């Protein structure tokens, strides 16, 4: 069996997607702690927790991004994959 670095395993198993809900909450709390909605920087940084939430719904719950790419864009039959967790 070929050795895989912890970083490769982290991405291969999509463990990064499991962290995004917590990262969204933490980044939103820090944002509201250090900035006010009247500041320009608040509106620039609000994209970070929103992006984490977007990644959560796209890759973790309900997921389906990989299935969409395989079946709609690549026009593969159900069950056949061109894009998998290993090469996405």
mmCIF file of N, CA, C and O in Angstrom:
data_model
loop_
_atom_site.group_PDB
_atom_site.id
_atom_site.type_symbol
_atom_site.label_atom_id
_atom_site.label_comp_id
_atom_site.label_asym_id
_atom_site.label_seq_id
_atom_site.Cartn_x
_atom_site.Cartn_y
_atom_site.Cartn_z
ATOM 1 N N UNK A 1 0.845 -1.186 0.000
ATOM 2 C CA UNK A 1 0.000 0.000 0.000
ATOM 3 C C UNK A 1 0.885 1.243 0.000
ATOM 4 O O UNK A 1 1.829 1.344 0.760
ATOM 5 N N UNK A 2 0.561 2.179 -0.858
ATOM 6 C CA UNK A 2 1.326 3.404 -0.977
ATOM 7 C C UNK A 2 1.037 4.316 0.211
ATOM 8 O O UNK A 2 -0.109 4.482 0.622
ATOM 9 N N UNK A 3 2.090 4.897 0.754
ATOM 10 C CA UNK A 3 1.939 5.822 1.878
ATOM 11 C C UNK A 3 1.303 7.122 1.406
ATOM 12 O O UNK A 3 1.677 7.673 0.381
ATOM 13 N N UNK A 4 0.326 7.575 2.146
ATOM 14 C CA UNK A 4 -0.311 8.848 1.840
ATOM 15 C C UNK A 4 -0.100 9.798 3.008
ATOM 16 O O UNK A 4 -0.293 9.425 4.162
ATOM 17 N N UNK A 5 0.273 11.003 2.690
ATOM 18 C CA UNK A 5 0.498 11.990 3.737
ATOM 19 C C UNK A 5 -0.823 12.323 4.424
ATOM 20 O O UNK A 5 -1.896 12.155 3.838
ATOM 21 N N UNK A 6 -0.760 12.799 5.668
ATOM 22 C CA UNK A 6 -1.994 13.192 6.351
ATOM 23 C C UNK A 6 -2.780 14.259 5.585
ATOM 24 O O UNK A 6 -3.996 14.258 5.603
ATOM 25 N N UNK A 7 -2.079 15.131 4.877
ATOM 26 C CA UNK A 7 -2.772 16.160 4.095
ATOM 27 C C UNK A 7 -3.591 15.534 2.983
ATOM 28 O O UNK A 7 -4.740 15.910 2.759
ATOM 29 N N UNK A 8 -3.038 14.559 2.283
ATOM 30 C CA UNK A 8 -3.786 13.890 1.208
ATOM 31 C C UNK A 8 -4.993 13.158 1.773
ATOM 32 O O UNK A 8 -6.066 13.168 1.168
ATOM 33 N N UNK A 9 -4.819 12.489 2.912
ATOM 34 C CA UNK A 9 -5.945 11.783 3.520
ATOM 35 C C UNK A 9 -7.028 12.761 3.964
ATOM 36 O O UNK A 9 -8.219 12.471 3.878
ATOM 37 N N UNK A 10 -6.613 13.916 4.449
ATOM 38 C CA UNK A 10 -7.558 14.934 4.893
ATOM 39 C C UNK A 10 -8.471 15.355 3.750
ATOM 40 O O UNK A 10 -9.678 15.451 3.892
ATOM 41 N N UNK A 11 -7.890 15.575 2.578
ATOM 42 C CA UNK A 11 -8.686 15.983 1.425
ATOM 43 C C UNK A 11 -9.403 14.809 0.773
ATOM 44 O O UNK A 11 -10.513 14.933 0.302
ATOM 45 N N UNK A 12 -8.765 13.655 0.729
ATOM 46 C CA UNK A 12 -9.357 12.475 0.091
ATOM 47 C C UNK A 12 -10.644 12.061 0.791
ATOM 48 O O UNK A 12 -11.632 11.730 0.150
ATOM 49 N N UNK A 13 -10.634 12.080 2.108
ATOM 50 C CA UNK A 13 -11.807 11.666 2.869
ATOM 51 C C UNK A 13 -12.793 12.804 3.092
ATOM 52 O O UNK A 13 -13.771 12.641 3.788
ATOM 53 N N UNK A 14 -12.514 13.939 2.529
ATOM 54 C CA UNK A 14 -13.331 15.148 2.664
ATOM 55 C C UNK A 14 -13.544 15.541 4.118
ATOM 56 O O UNK A 14 -14.588 16.068 4.486
ATOM 57 N N UNK A 15 -12.527 15.304 4.941
ATOM 58 C CA UNK A 15 -12.622 15.743 6.329
ATOM 59 C C UNK A 15 -12.655 17.257 6.422
ATOM 60 O O UNK A 15 -13.187 17.806 7.383
ATOM 61 N N UNK A 16 -12.091 17.930 5.437
ATOM 62 C CA UNK A 16 -12.115 19.393 5.433
ATOM 63 C C UNK A 16 -13.551 19.908 5.422
ATOM 64 O O UNK A 16 -13.852 20.938 6.027
ATOM 65 N N UNK A 17 -14.450 19.188 4.747
ATOM 66 C CA UNK A 17 -15.844 19.627 4.670
ATOM 67 C C UNK A 17 -16.538 19.510 6.020
ATOM 68 O O UNK A 17 -17.477 20.247 6.302
ATOM 69 N N UNK A 18 -16.066 18.601 6.856
ATOM 70 C CA UNK A 18 -16.655 18.434 8.180
ATOM 71 C C UNK A 18 -16.294 19.593 9.109
ATOM 72 O O UNK A 18 -16.976 19.824 10.097
ATOM 73 N N UNK A 19 -15.231 20.309 8.790
ATOM 74 C CA UNK A 19 -14.809 21.448 9.608
ATOM 75 C C UNK A 19 -15.530 22.743 9.248
ATOM 76 O O UNK A 19 -15.551 23.680 10.049
ATOM 77 N N UNK A 20 -16.101 22.816 8.068
ATOM 78 C CA UNK A 20 -16.644 24.089 7.607
ATOM 79 C C UNK A 20 -17.797 24.645 8.447
ATOM 80 O O UNK A 20 -17.856 25.861 8.623
ATOM 81 N N UNK A 21 -18.701 23.835 9.023
ATOM 82 C CA UNK A 21 -19.733 24.454 9.873
ATOM 83 C C UNK A 21 -19.123 25.145 11.100
ATOM 84 O O UNK A 21 -19.517 26.261 11.447
ATOM 85 N N UNK A 22 -18.147 24.496 11.720
ATOM 86 C CA UNK A 22 -17.509 25.096 12.896
ATOM 87 C C UNK A 22 -16.714 26.338 12.504
ATOM 88 O O UNK A 22 -16.728 27.346 13.221
ATOM 89 N N UNK A 23 -16.030 26.283 11.367
ATOM 90 C CA UNK A 23 -15.275 27.443 10.905
ATOM 91 C C UNK A 23 -16.196 28.613 10.583
ATOM 92 O O UNK A 23 -15.838 29.770 10.805
ATOM 93 N N UNK A 24 -17.374 28.321 10.073
ATOM 94 C CA UNK A 24 -18.342 29.380 9.781
ATOM 95 C C UNK A 24 -18.779 30.079 11.064
ATOM 96 O O UNK A 24 -18.838 31.308 11.129
ATOM 97 N N UNK A 25 -19.066 29.294 12.092
ATOM 98 C CA UNK A 25 -19.504 29.872 13.369
ATOM 99 C C UNK A 25 -18.384 30.683 14.008
ATOM 100 O O UNK A 25 -18.591 31.819 14.447
ATOM 101 N N UNK A 26 -17.186 30.112 14.053
ATOM 102 C CA UNK A 26 -16.052 30.803 14.681
ATOM 103 C C UNK A 26 -15.728 32.092 13.927
ATOM 104 O O UNK A 26 -15.531 33.149 14.547
ATOM 105 N N UNK A 27 -15.681 32.026 12.609
ATOM 106 C CA UNK A 27 -15.354 33.228 11.841
ATOM 107 C C UNK A 27 -16.444 34.297 11.975
ATOM 108 O O UNK A 27 -16.147 35.484 12.030
ATOM 109 N N UNK A 28 -17.698 33.885 12.062
ATOM 110 C CA UNK A 28 -18.780 34.862 12.256
ATOM 111 C C UNK A 28 -18.692 35.503 13.641
ATOM 112 O O UNK A 28 -18.864 36.721 13.777
ATOM 113 N N UNK A 29 -18.404 34.702 14.659
ATOM 114 C CA UNK A 29 -18.252 35.258 16.009
ATOM 115 C C UNK A 29 -17.095 36.252 16.064
ATOM 116 O O UNK A 29 -17.232 37.337 16.648
ATOM 117 N N UNK A 30 -15.969 35.894 15.487
ATOM 118 C CA UNK A 30 -14.826 36.803 15.475
ATOM 119 C C UNK A 30 -15.129 38.074 14.689
ATOM 120 O O UNK A 30 -14.715 39.172 15.077
ATOM 121 N N UNK A 31 -15.858 37.923 13.613
ATOM 122 C CA UNK A 31 -16.227 39.076 12.805
ATOM 123 C C UNK A 31 -17.070 40.062 13.611
ATOM 124 O O UNK A 31 -16.790 41.259 13.640
ATOM 125 N N UNK A 32 -18.083 39.545 14.301
ATOM 126 C CA UNK A 32 -18.947 40.420 15.088
ATOM 127 C C UNK A 32 -18.257 40.935 16.349
ATOM 128 O O UNK A 32 -18.636 41.974 16.886
ATOM 129 N N UNK A 33 -17.253 40.229 16.800
ATOM 130 C CA UNK A 33 -16.511 40.665 17.981
ATOM 131 C C UNK A 33 -15.593 41.843 17.662
ATOM 132 O O UNK A 33 -15.462 42.772 18.459
ATOM 133 N N UNK A 34 -14.974 41.830 16.488
ATOM 134 C CA UNK A 34 -13.968 42.839 16.161
ATOM 135 C C UNK A 34 -14.442 43.941 15.214
ATOM 136 O O UNK A 34 -13.763 44.961 15.075
ATOM 137 N N UNK A 35 -15.571 43.754 14.564
ATOM 138 C CA UNK A 35 -16.043 44.756 13.610
ATOM 139 C C UNK A 35 -17.525 45.042 13.826
ATOM 140 O O UNK A 35 -18.259 44.212 14.333
ATOM 141 N N UNK A 36 -17.928 46.218 13.405
ATOM 142 C CA UNK A 36 -19.341 46.611 13.449
ATOM 143 C C UNK A 36 -19.880 46.619 12.016
ATOM 144 O O UNK A 36 -19.148 46.904 11.073
ATOM 145 N N UNK A 37 -21.170 46.357 11.868
ATOM 146 C CA UNK A 37 -21.753 46.366 10.513
ATOM 147 C C UNK A 37 -21.657 47.717 9.803
ATOM 148 O O UNK A 37 -21.871 47.794 8.598
ATOM 149 N N UNK A 38 -21.316 48.760 10.523
ATOM 150 C CA UNK A 38 -21.163 50.072 9.883
ATOM 151 C C UNK A 38 -19.773 50.250 9.265
ATOM 152 O O UNK A 38 -19.550 51.226 8.540
ATOM 153 N N UNK A 39 -18.864 49.322 9.526
ATOM 154 C CA UNK A 39 -17.511 49.421 8.985
ATOM 155 C C UNK A 39 -17.415 48.700 7.635
ATOM 156 O O UNK A 39 -18.010 47.647 7.431
ATOM 157 N N UNK A 40 -16.612 49.258 6.752
ATOM 158 C CA UNK A 40 -16.423 48.663 5.426
ATOM 159 C C UNK A 40 -15.766 47.291 5.540
ATOM 160 O O UNK A 40 -16.135 46.346 4.820
ATOM 161 N N UNK A 41 -14.815 47.141 6.450
ATOM 162 C CA UNK A 41 -14.096 45.871 6.600
ATOM 163 C C UNK A 41 -15.048 44.736 7.008
ATOM 164 O O UNK A 41 -14.858 43.592 6.609
ATOM 165 N N UNK A 42 -16.086 45.054 7.768
ATOM 166 C CA UNK A 42 -17.089 44.050 8.141
ATOM 167 C C UNK A 42 -17.705 43.440 6.884
ATOM 168 O O UNK A 42 -17.822 42.226 6.768
ATOM 169 N N UNK A 43 -18.071 44.293 5.938
ATOM 170 C CA UNK A 43 -18.733 43.829 4.722
ATOM 171 C C UNK A 43 -17.775 43.108 3.791
ATOM 172 O O UNK A 43 -18.183 42.260 2.997
ATOM 173 N N UNK A 44 -16.501 43.426 3.898
ATOM 174 C CA UNK A 44 -15.513 42.694 3.107
ATOM 175 C C UNK A 44 -15.293 41.301 3.684
ATOM 176 O O UNK A 44 -15.170 40.322 2.950
ATOM 177 N N UNK A 45 -15.272 41.195 5.012
ATOM 178 C CA UNK A 45 -14.968 39.919 5.663
ATOM 179 C C UNK A 45 -16.187 39.027 5.877
ATOM 180 O O UNK A 45 -16.031 37.846 6.216
ATOM 181 N N UNK A 46 -17.385 39.538 5.700
ATOM 182 C CA UNK A 46 -18.583 38.716 5.884
ATOM 183 C C UNK A 46 -18.617 37.562 4.893
ATOM 184 O O UNK A 46 -19.274 36.537 5.113
ATOM 185 N N UNK A 47 -17.859 37.695 3.812
ATOM 186 C CA UNK A 47 -17.814 36.628 2.818
ATOM 187 C C UNK A 47 -17.168 35.352 3.348
ATOM 188 O O UNK A 47 -17.452 34.266 2.842
ATOM 189 N N UNK A 48 -16.312 35.451 4.338
ATOM 190 C CA UNK A 48 -15.616 34.265 4.850
ATOM 191 C C UNK A 48 -16.593 33.292 5.507
ATOM 192 O O UNK A 48 -16.647 32.125 5.109
ATOM 193 N N UNK A 49 -17.392 33.692 6.505
ATOM 194 C CA UNK A 49 -18.345 32.719 7.064
ATOM 195 C C UNK A 49 -19.397 32.272 6.043
ATOM 196 O O UNK A 49 -19.822 31.112 6.059
ATOM 197 N N UNK A 50 -19.769 33.171 5.136
ATOM 198 C CA UNK A 50 -20.735 32.778 4.112
ATOM 199 C C UNK A 50 -20.149 31.730 3.169
ATOM 200 O O UNK A 50 -20.847 30.800 2.755
ATOM 201 N N UNK A 51 -18.884 31.868 2.841
ATOM 202 C CA UNK A 51 -18.226 30.877 1.991
ATOM 203 C C UNK A 51 -18.135 29.522 2.701
ATOM 204 O O UNK A 51 -18.344 28.477 2.082
ATOM 205 N N UNK A 52 -17.825 29.534 3.995
ATOM 206 C CA UNK A 52 -17.788 28.277 4.745
ATOM 207 C C UNK A 52 -19.162 27.606 4.743
ATOM 208 O O UNK A 52 -19.273 26.383 4.609
ATOM 209 N N UNK A 53 -20.215 28.387 4.899
ATOM 210 C CA UNK A 53 -21.567 27.812 4.850
ATOM 211 C C UNK A 53 -21.879 27.265 3.458
ATOM 212 O O UNK A 53 -22.513 26.218 3.324
ATOM 213 N N UNK A 54 -21.427 27.953 2.439
ATOM 214 C CA UNK A 54 -21.628 27.477 1.067
ATOM 215 C C UNK A 54 -20.906 26.141 0.859
ATOM 216 O O UNK A 54 -21.471 25.212 0.268
ATOM 217 N N UNK A 55 -19.683 26.022 1.328
ATOM 218 C CA UNK A 55 -18.940 24.769 1.189
ATOM 219 C C UNK A 55 -19.620 23.646 1.968
ATOM 220 O O UNK A 55 -19.619 22.491 1.540
ATOM 221 N N UNK A 56 -20.212 23.977 3.108
ATOM 222 C CA UNK A 56 -20.940 22.976 3.902
ATOM 223 C C UNK A 56 -22.095 22.401 3.101
ATOM 224 O O UNK A 56 -22.240 21.181 2.996
ATOM 225 N N UNK A 57 -22.910 23.258 2.521
ATOM 226 C CA UNK A 57 -24.080 22.751 1.806
ATOM 227 C C UNK A 57 -23.710 22.113 0.479
ATOM 228 O O UNK A 57 -24.429 21.270 -0.021
ATOM 229 N N UNK A 58 -22.584 22.476 -0.082
ATOM 230 C CA UNK A 58 -22.213 21.917 -1.373
ATOM 231 C C UNK A 58 -21.533 20.557 -1.248
ATOM 232 O O UNK A 58 -21.766 19.669 -2.053
ATOM 233 N N UNK A 59 -20.685 20.393 -0.248
ATOM 234 C CA UNK A 59 -19.886 19.176 -0.151
ATOM 235 C C UNK A 59 -20.260 18.261 1.015
ATOM 236 O O UNK A 59 -19.939 17.084 0.991
ATOM 237 N N UNK A 60 -20.892 18.778 2.041
ATOM 238 C CA UNK A 60 -21.173 17.960 3.223
ATOM 239 C C UNK A 60 -22.654 17.640 3.358
ATOM 240 O O UNK A 60 -23.046 16.478 3.376
ATOM 241 N N UNK A 61 -23.483 18.664 3.458
ATOM 242 C CA UNK A 61 -24.907 18.433 3.670
ATOM 243 C C UNK A 61 -25.696 19.406 2.828
ATOM 244 O O UNK A 61 -25.518 20.606 3.008
ATOM 245 N N UNK A 62 -26.536 19.051 1.962
ATOM 246 C CA UNK A 62 -26.855 17.702 1.536
ATOM 247 C C UNK A 62 -25.843 17.121 0.569
ATOM 248 O O UNK A 62 -25.948 15.968 0.182
ATOM 249 N N UNK A 63 -24.858 17.910 0.149
ATOM 250 C CA UNK A 63 -23.853 17.387 -0.784
ATOM 251 C C UNK A 63 -24.394 17.354 -2.191
ATOM 252 O O UNK A 63 -25.316 18.073 -2.541
ATOM 253 N N UNK A 64 -23.805 16.510 -3.016
ATOM 254 C CA UNK A 64 -24.314 16.345 -4.364
ATOM 255 C C UNK A 64 -23.531 17.048 -5.441
ATOM 256 O O UNK A 64 -23.830 16.885 -6.621
ATOM 257 N N UNK A 65 -22.522 17.837 -5.072
ATOM 258 C CA UNK A 65 -21.753 18.547 -6.094
ATOM 259 C C UNK A 65 -21.033 17.571 -7.016
ATOM 260 O O UNK A 65 -21.068 17.716 -8.237
ATOM 261 N N UNK A 66 -20.385 16.555 -6.444
ATOM 262 C CA UNK A 66 -19.660 15.561 -7.244
ATOM 263 C C UNK A 66 -20.627 14.816 -8.163
ATOM 264 O O UNK A 66 -20.348 14.608 -9.339
ATOM 265 N N UNK A 67 -21.786 14.448 -7.642
ATOM 266 C CA UNK A 67 -22.790 13.745 -8.441
ATOM 267 C C UNK A 67 -23.279 14.636 -9.588
ATOM 268 O O UNK A 67 -23.439 14.178 -10.716
ATOM 269 N N UNK A 68 -23.497 15.907 -9.313
ATOM 270 C CA UNK A 68 -23.939 16.845 -10.335
ATOM 271 C C UNK A 68 -22.901 16.965 -11.454
ATOM 272 O O UNK A 68 -23.246 16.912 -12.632
ATOM 273 N N UNK A 69 -21.632 17.112 -11.082
ATOM 274 C CA UNK A 69 -20.577 17.249 -12.091
ATOM 275 C C UNK A 69 -20.495 15.986 -12.936
ATOM 276 O O UNK A 69 -20.381 16.049 -14.161
ATOM 277 N N UNK A 70 -20.557 14.815 -12.289
ATOM 278 C CA UNK A 70 -20.446 13.562 -13.024
ATOM 279 C C UNK A 70 -21.630 13.323 -13.959
ATOM 280 O O UNK A 70 -21.445 12.907 -15.099
ATOM 281 N N UNK A 71 -22.846 13.565 -13.486
ATOM 282 C CA UNK A 71 -24.019 13.192 -14.267
ATOM 283 C C UNK A 71 -24.517 14.297 -15.193
ATOM 284 O O UNK A 71 -24.958 14.010 -16.306
ATOM 285 N N UNK A 72 -24.453 15.548 -14.779
ATOM 286 C CA UNK A 72 -25.007 16.628 -15.603
ATOM 287 C C UNK A 72 -23.952 17.204 -16.544
ATOM 288 O O UNK A 72 -24.183 17.313 -17.739
ATOM 289 N N UNK A 73 -22.809 17.543 -15.999
ATOM 290 C CA UNK A 73 -21.782 18.182 -16.827
ATOM 291 C C UNK A 73 -21.049 17.152 -17.684
ATOM 292 O O UNK A 73 -20.877 17.344 -18.888
ATOM 293 N N UNK A 74 -20.608 16.040 -17.076
ATOM 294 C CA UNK A 74 -19.868 15.016 -17.825
ATOM 295 C C UNK A 74 -20.776 14.002 -18.514
ATOM 296 O O UNK A 74 -20.301 13.145 -19.255
ATOM 297 N N UNK A 75 -22.081 14.057 -18.227
ATOM 298 C CA UNK A 75 -23.091 13.185 -18.846
ATOM 299 C C UNK A 75 -22.766 11.694 -18.708
ATOM 300 O O UNK A 75 -22.851 10.928 -19.664
ATOM 301 N N UNK A 76 -22.401 11.304 -17.495
ATOM 302 C CA UNK A 76 -22.122 9.899 -17.204
ATOM 303 C C UNK A 76 -23.369 9.241 -16.627
ATOM 304 O O UNK A 76 -24.174 9.897 -15.966
ATOM 305 N N UNK A 77 -23.542 7.933 -16.828
ATOM 306 C CA UNK A 77 -24.689 7.251 -16.227
ATOM 307 C C UNK A 77 -24.517 7.167 -14.704
ATOM 308 O O UNK A 77 -23.396 7.221 -14.202
ATOM 309 N N UNK A 78 -25.625 7.006 -13.971
ATOM 310 C CA UNK A 78 -25.537 6.901 -12.510
ATOM 311 C C UNK A 78 -24.608 5.754 -12.093
ATOM 312 O O UNK A 78 -24.641 4.674 -12.669
ATOM 313 N N UNK A 79 -23.778 6.047 -11.111
ATOM 314 C CA UNK A 79 -22.846 5.041 -10.611
ATOM 315 C C UNK A 79 -21.469 5.123 -11.238
ATOM 316 O O UNK A 79 -20.497 4.636 -10.679
ATOM 317 N N UNK A 80 -21.358 5.715 -12.412
ATOM 318 C CA UNK A 80 -20.061 5.862 -13.064
ATOM 319 C C UNK A 80 -19.509 7.244 -12.723
ATOM 320 O O UNK A 80 -20.235 8.228 -12.757
ATOM 321 N N UNK A 81 -18.217 7.288 -12.386
ATOM 322 C CA UNK A 81 -17.626 8.557 -11.955
ATOM 323 C C UNK A 81 -16.347 8.867 -12.712
ATOM 324 O O UNK A 81 -15.470 8.036 -12.837
ATOM 325 N N UNK A 82 -16.290 10.088 -13.228
ATOM 326 C CA UNK A 82 -15.039 10.607 -13.774
ATOM 327 C C UNK A 82 -14.338 11.388 -12.655
ATOM 328 O O UNK A 82 -13.130 11.352 -12.530
ATOM 329 N N UNK A 83 -15.113 12.084 -11.853
ATOM 330 C CA UNK A 83 -14.624 12.839 -10.717
ATOM 331 C C UNK A 83 -14.953 12.085 -9.436
ATOM 332 O O UNK A 83 -16.093 11.767 -9.169
ATOM 333 N N UNK A 84 -13.928 11.782 -8.661
ATOM 334 C CA UNK A 84 -14.121 11.120 -7.376
ATOM 335 C C UNK A 84 -13.460 11.972 -6.307
ATOM 336 O O UNK A 84 -12.857 13.006 -6.593
ATOM 337 N N UNK A 85 -13.534 11.541 -5.056
ATOM 338 C CA UNK A 85 -12.877 12.270 -3.978
ATOM 339 C C UNK A 85 -11.366 12.267 -4.159
ATOM 340 O O UNK A 85 -10.671 13.126 -3.640
ATOM 341 N N UNK A 86 -10.832 11.292 -4.894
ATOM 342 C CA UNK A 86 -9.395 11.191 -5.078
ATOM 343 C C UNK A 86 -8.847 12.192 -6.079
ATOM 344 O O UNK A 86 -7.702 12.595 -5.997
ATOM 345 N N UNK A 87 -9.640 12.555 -7.078
ATOM 346 C CA UNK A 87 -9.102 13.426 -8.114
ATOM 347 C C UNK A 87 -9.914 14.694 -8.294
ATOM 348 O O UNK A 87 -9.832 15.348 -9.307
ATOM 349 N N UNK A 88 -10.725 15.059 -7.352
ATOM 350 C CA UNK A 88 -11.540 16.261 -7.476
ATOM 351 C C UNK A 88 -10.791 17.452 -6.963
ATOM 352 O O UNK A 88 -10.084 17.464 -6.061
#
